[in-house]
C-alpha positions as a Markdown table, in Angstrom:
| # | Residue | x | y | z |
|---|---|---|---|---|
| 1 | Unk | 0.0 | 0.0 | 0.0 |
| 2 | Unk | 2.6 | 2.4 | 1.2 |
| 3 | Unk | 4.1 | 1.8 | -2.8 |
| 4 | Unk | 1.4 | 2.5 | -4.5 |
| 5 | Unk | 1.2 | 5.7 | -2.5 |
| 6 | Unk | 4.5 | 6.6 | -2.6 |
| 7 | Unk | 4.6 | 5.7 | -6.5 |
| 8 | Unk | 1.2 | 8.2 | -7.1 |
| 9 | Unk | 2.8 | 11.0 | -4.5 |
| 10 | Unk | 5.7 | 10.9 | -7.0 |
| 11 | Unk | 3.7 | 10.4 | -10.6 |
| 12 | Unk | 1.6 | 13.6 | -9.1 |
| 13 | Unk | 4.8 | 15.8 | -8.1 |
| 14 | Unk | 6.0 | 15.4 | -11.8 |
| 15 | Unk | 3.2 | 16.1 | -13.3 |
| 16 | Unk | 2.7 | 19.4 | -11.4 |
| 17 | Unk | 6.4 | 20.3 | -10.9 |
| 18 | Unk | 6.3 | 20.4 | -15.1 |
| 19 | Unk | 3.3 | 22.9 | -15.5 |
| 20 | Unk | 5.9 | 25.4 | -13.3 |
| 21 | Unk | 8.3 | 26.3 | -16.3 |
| 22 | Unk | 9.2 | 29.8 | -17.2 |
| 23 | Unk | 10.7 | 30.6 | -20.9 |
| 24 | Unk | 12.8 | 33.7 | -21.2 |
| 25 | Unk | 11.8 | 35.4 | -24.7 |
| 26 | Unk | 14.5 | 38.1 | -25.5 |
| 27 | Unk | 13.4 | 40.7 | -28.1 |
| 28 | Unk | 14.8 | 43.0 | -30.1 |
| 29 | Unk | 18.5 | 41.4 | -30.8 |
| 30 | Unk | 20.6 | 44.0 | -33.3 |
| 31 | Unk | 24.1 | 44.4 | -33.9 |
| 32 | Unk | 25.8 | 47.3 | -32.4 |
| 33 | Unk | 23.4 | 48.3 | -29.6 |
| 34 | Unk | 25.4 | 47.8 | -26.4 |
| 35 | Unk | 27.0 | 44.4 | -28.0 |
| 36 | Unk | 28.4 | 43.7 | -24.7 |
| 37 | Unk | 24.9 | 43.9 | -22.8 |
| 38 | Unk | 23.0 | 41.9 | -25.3 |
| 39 | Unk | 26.4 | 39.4 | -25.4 |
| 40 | Unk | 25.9 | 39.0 | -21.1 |
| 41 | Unk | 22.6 | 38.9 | -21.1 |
| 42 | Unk | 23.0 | 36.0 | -23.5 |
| 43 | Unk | 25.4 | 34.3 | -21.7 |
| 44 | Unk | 23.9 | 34.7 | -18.6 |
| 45 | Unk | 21.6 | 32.5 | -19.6 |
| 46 | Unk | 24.0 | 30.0 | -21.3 |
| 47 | Unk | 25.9 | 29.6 | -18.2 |
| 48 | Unk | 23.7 | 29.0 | -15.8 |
| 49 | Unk | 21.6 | 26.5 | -18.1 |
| 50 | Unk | 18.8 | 28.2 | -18.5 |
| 51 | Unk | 17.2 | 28.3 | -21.5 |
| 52 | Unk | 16.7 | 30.9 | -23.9 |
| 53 | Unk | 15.0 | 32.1 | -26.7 |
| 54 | Unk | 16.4 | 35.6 | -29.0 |
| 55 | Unk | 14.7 | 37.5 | -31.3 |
| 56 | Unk | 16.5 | 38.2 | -34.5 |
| 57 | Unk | 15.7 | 41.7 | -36.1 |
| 58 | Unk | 16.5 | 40.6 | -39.8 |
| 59 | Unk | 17.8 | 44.1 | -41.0 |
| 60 | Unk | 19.9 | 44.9 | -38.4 |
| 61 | Unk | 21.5 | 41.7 | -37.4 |
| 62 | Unk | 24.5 | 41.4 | -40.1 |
| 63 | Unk | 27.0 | 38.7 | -38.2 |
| 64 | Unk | 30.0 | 41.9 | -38.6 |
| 65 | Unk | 29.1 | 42.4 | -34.7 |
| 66 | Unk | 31.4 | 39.8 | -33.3 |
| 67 | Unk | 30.6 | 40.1 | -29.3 |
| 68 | Unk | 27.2 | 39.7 | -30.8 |
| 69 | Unk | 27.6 | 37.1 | -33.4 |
| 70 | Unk | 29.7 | 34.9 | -31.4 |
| 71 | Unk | 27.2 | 34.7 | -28.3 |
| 72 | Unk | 25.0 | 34.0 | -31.1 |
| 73 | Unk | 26.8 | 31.2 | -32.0 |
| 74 | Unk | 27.5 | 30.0 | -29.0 |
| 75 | Unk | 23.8 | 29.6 | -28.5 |
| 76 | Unk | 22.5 | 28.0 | -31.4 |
| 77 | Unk | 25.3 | 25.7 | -30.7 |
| 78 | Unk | 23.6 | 24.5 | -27.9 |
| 79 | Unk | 20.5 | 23.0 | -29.8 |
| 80 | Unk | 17.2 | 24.8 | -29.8 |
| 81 | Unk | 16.3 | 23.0 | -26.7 |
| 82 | Unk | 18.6 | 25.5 | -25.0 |
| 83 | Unk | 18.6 | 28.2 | -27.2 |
| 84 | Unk | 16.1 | 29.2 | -29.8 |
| 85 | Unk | 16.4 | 31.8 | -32.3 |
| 86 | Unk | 13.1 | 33.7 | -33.5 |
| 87 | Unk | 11.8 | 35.6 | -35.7 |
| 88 | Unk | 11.6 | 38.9 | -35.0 |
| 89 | Unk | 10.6 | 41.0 | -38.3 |
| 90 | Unk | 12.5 | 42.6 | -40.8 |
| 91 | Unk | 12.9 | 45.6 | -38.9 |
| 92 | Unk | 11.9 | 47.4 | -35.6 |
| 93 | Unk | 9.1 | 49.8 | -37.2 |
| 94 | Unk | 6.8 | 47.7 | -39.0 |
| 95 | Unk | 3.6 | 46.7 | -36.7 |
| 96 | Unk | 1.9 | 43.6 | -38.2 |
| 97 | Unk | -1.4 | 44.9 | -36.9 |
| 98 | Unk | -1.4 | 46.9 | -39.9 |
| 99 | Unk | -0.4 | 44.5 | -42.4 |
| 100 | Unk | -2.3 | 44.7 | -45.2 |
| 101 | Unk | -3.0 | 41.0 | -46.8 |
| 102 | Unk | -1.4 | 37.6 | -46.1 |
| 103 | Unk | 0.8 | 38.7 | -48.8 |
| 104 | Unk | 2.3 | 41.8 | -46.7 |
| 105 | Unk | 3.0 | 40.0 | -43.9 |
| 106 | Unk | 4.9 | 36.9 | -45.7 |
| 107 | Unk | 7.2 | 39.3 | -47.3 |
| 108 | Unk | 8.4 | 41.2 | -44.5 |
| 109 | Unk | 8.6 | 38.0 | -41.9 |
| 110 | Unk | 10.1 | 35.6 | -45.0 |
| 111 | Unk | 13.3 | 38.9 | -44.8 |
| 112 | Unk | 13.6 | 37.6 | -41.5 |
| 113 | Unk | 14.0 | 34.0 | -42.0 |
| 114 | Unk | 16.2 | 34.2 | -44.9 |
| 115 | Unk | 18.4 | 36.3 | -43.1 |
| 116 | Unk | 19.1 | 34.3 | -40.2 |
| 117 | Unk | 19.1 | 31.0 | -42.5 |
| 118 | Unk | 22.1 | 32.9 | -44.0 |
| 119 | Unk | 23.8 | 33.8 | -40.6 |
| 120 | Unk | 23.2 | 30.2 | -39.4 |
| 121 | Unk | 23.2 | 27.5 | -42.2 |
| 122 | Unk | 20.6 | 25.2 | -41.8 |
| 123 | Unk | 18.8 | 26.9 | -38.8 |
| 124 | Unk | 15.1 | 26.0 | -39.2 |
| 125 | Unk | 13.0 | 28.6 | -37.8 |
| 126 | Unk | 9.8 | 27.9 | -36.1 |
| 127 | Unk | 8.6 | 31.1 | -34.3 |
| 128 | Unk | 7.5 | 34.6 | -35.2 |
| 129 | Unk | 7.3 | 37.2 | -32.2 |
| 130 | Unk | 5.8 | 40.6 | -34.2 |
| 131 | Unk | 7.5 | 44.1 | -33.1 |
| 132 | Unk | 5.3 | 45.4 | -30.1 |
| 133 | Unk | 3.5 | 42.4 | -30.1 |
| 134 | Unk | 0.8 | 43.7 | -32.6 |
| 135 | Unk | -0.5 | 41.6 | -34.8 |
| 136 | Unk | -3.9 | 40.7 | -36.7 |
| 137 | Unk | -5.1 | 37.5 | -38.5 |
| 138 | Unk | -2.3 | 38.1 | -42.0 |
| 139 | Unk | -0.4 | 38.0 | -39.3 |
| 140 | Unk | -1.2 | 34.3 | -38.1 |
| 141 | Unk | -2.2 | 32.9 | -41.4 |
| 142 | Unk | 1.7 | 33.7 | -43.1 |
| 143 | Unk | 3.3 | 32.3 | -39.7 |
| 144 | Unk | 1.7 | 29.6 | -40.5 |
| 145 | Unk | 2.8 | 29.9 | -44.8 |
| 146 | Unk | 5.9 | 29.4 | -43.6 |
| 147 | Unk | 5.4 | 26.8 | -41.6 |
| 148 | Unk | 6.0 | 28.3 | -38.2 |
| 149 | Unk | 4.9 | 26.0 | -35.3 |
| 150 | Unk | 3.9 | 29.2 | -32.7 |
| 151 | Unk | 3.5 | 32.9 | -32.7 |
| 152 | Unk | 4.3 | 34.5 | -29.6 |
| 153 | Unk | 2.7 | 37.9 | -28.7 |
| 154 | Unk | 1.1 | 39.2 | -25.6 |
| 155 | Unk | -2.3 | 38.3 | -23.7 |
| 156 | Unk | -2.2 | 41.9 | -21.7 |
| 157 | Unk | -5.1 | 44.1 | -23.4 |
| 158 | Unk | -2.7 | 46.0 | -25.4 |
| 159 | Unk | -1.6 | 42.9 | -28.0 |
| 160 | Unk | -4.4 | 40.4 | -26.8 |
| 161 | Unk | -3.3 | 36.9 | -28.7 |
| 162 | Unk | -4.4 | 34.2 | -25.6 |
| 163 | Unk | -2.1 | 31.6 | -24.8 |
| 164 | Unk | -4.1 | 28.7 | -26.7 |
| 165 | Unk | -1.5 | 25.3 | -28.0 |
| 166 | Unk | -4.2 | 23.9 | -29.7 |
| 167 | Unk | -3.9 | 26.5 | -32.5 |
| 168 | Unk | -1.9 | 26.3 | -35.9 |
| 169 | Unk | 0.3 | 27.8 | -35.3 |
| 170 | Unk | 0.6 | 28.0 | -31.2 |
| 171 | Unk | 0.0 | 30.8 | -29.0 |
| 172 | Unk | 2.5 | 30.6 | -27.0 |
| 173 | Unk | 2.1 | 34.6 | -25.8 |
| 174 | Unk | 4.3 | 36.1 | -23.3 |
| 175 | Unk | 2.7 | 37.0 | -19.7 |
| 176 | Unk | 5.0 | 38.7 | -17.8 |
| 177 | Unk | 8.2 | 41.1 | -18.3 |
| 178 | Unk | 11.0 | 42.8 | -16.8 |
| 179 | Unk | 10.3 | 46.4 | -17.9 |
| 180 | Unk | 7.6 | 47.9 | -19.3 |
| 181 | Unk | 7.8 | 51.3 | -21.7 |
| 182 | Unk | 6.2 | 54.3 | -20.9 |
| 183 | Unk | 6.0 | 58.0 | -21.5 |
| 184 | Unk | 9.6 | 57.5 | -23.3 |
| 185 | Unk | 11.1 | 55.7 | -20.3 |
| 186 | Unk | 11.6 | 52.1 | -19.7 |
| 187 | Unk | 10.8 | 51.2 | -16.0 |
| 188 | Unk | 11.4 | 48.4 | -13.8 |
| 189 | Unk | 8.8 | 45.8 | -13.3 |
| 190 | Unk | 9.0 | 44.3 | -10.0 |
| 191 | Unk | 10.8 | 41.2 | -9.7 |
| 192 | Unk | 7.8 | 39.7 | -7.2 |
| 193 | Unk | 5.0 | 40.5 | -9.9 |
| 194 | Unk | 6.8 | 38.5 | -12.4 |
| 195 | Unk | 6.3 | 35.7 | -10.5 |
| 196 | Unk | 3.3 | 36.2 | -9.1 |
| 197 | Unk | 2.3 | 36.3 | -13.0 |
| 198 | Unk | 4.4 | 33.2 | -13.2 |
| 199 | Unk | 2.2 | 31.6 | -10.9 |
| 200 | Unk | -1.3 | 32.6 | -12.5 |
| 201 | Unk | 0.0 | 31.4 | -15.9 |
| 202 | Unk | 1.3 | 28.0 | -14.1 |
| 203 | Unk | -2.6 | 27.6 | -12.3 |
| 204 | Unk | -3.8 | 27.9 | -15.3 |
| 205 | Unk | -1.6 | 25.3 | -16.7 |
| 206 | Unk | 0.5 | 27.2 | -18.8 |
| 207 | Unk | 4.4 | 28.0 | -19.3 |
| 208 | Unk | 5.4 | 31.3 | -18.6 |
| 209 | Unk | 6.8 | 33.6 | -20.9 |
| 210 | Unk | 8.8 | 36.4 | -19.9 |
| 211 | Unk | 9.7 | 39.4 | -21.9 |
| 212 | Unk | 12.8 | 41.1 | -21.9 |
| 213 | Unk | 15.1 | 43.2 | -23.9 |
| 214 | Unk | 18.3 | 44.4 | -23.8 |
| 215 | Unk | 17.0 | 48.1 | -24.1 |
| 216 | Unk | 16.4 | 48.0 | -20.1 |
| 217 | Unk | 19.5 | 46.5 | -19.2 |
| 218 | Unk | 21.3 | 49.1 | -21.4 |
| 219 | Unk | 19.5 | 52.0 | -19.4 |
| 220 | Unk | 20.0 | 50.6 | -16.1 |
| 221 | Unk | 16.6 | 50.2 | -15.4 |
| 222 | Unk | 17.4 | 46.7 | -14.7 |
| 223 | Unk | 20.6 | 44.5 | -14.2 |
| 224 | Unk | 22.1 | 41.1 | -14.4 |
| 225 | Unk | 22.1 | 41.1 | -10.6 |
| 226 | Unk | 18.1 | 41.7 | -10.9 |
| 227 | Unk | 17.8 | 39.1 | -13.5 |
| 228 | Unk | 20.1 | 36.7 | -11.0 |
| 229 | Unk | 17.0 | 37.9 | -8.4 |
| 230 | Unk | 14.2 | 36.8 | -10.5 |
| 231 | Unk | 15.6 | 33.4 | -11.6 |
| 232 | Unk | 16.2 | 32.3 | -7.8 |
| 233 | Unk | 12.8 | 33.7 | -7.3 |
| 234 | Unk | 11.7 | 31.3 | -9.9 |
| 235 | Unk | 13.6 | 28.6 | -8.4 |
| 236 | Unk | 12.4 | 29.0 | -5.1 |
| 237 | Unk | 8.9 | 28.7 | -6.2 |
| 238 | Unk | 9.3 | 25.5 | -8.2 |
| 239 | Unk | 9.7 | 26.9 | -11.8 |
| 240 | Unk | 12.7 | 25.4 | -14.5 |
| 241 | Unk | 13.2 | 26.7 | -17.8 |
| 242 | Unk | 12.3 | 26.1 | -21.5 |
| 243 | Unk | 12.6 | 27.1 | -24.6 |
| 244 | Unk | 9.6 | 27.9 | -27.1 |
| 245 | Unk | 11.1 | 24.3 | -29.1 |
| 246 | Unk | 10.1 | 22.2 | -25.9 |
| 247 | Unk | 6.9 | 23.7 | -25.4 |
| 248 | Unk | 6.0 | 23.0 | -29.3 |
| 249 | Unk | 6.9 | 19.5 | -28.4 |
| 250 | Unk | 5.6 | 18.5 | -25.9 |
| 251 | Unk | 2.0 | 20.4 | -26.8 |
| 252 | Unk | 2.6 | 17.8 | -29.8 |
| 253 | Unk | 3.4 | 14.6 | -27.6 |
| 254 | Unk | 6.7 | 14.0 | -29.3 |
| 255 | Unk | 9.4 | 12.9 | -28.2 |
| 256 | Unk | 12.7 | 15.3 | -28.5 |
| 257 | Unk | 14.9 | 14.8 | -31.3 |
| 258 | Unk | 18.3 | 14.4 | -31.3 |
| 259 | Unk | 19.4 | 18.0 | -32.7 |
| 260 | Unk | 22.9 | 18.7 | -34.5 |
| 261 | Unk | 23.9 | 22.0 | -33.5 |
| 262 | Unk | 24.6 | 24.8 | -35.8 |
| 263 | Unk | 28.1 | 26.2 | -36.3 |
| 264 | Unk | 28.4 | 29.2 | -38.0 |
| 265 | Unk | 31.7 | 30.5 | -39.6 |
| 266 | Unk | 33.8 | 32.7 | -37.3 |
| 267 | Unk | 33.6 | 36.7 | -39.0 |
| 268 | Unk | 36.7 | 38.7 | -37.2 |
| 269 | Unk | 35.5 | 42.5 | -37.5 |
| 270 | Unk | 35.1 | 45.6 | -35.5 |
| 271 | Unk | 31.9 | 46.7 | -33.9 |
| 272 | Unk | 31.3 | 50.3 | -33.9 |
| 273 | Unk | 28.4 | 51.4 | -31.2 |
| 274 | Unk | 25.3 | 52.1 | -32.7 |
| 275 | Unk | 21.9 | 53.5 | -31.2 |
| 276 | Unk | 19.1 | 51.2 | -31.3 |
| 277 | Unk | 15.7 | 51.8 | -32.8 |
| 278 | Unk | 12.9 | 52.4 | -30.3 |
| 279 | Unk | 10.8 | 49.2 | -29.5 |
| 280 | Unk | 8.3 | 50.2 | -26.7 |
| 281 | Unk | 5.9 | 47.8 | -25.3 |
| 282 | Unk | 3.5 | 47.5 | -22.5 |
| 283 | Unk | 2.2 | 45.1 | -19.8 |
């Protein structure tokens, strides 16, 4: 008796402990902004195990940004179950709520993917995150053209794309940050409401997806020491990472692949500073 119970005790804890997971979605990735902030916050990540997921900005990522380009590589070198690149629109002014036709949308997201097929040789992409997280049905229909698996956006009022895996492609939409943009200021959001969000996303049996870009670590507003903060905070209440690929799946009930990381050839340039282009969002 006491096996059977001790066997069920421990089929439940899994079960429950594996509806905690937290994905950290990185936005807004371009060569020359702060190269040694996006390059830490990358690393960070790497070594310390926790997975991570970058957004590529196809028009401003080039591979002549080598603090950038070789933490890039460094990533996808991991596999995607550790680091997945995304899509993350040809540039940072376009919002896909006003695209005009499926046709629109294709274009401008395909710029994306053929530049970082280019920068990584036989990288398949298989999520689009839209600039500001606006986005409309074009939007959805030429993720799924190009044979995208999930779209990730936000399920706050301002982007509105619910958290749904049964859709083609997934919603796998972001529910917590680490800064949100206002008045033409990035400010901090509180380490305890991103897990409290964590937790509301995990009741409801989701993963959590957690915004961040390296436009409020550049400013100050937050800090790898914060970020340290927030992933004990995690810990401590039962959450382990993933990236986008593991949720895809195991939302499909497959088993993971065996993946053949991607090495991309080494480029030995400069890399001038360079301001970014402004990518506000909310929460």
């Amino acid at each position: 008796m006491n096996s059977i119970f001790i066997t069920l005790w421990m089929y439940f804890f899994t079960i429950v402990g594996a509806q905690k997971r937290f994905v950290i979605r990185m936005d807004d990735i371009e060569d020359y902004y702060h190269s040694d902030v996006q390059a830490n916050m990358l690393n960070f990540f790497m070594d310390r195990g926790i997975a991570v997921s970058a957004g590529i900005i196809g028009n401003y990522v080039t591979g002549q940004d080598v603090p950038l380009y070789n933490a890039l590589k460094r990533c996808v070198g991991l596999g995607p179950y550790k680091c997945a690149l995304f899509n993350h629109g040809a540039d940072a002014s376009f919002t896909y709520s006003s695209a005009t036709s499926v046709s629109d949308a294709y274009t401008r997201m395909k710029s994306c993917d053929d530049k970082i097929k280019s920068l990584f040789p036989g990288y398949e992409v298989d999520l689009f995150v839209p600039h500001q997280n606006a986005w409309n049905q074009y939007t959805l229909q030429a993720a799924k053209q190009l044979g995208y698996d999930a779209v990730s956006a936000s399920v706050d009022t301002y982007s509105n794309l619910p958290y749904d895996t049964s859709k083609d492609p997934m919603q796998l939409s972001e529910q917590t940050t680490t800064a949100v943009y206002s008045s033409g200021a990035w400010m901090t959001y509180p380490i305890a409401s991103t897990v409290a969000d964590c937790n509301a996303a995990a009741a409801k049996g989701q993963v959590c997806v957690i915004m961040t870009h390296p436009h409020e670590f550049a400013s100050g507003t937050y800090s790898l020491t914060m970020l340290q903060q927030l992933v004990d905070g995690l810990s401590a209440a039962g959450f382990s990472s993933v990236s986008f690929r593991g949720i895809i799946e195991e939302a499909r009930g497959l088993a993971k692949p065996t993946v053949k990381p991607t090495i991309a050839p080494t480029i030995l340039t400069s890399s001038p500073t360079r301001n970014p282009t402004a990518a506000p969002s909310t929460k």
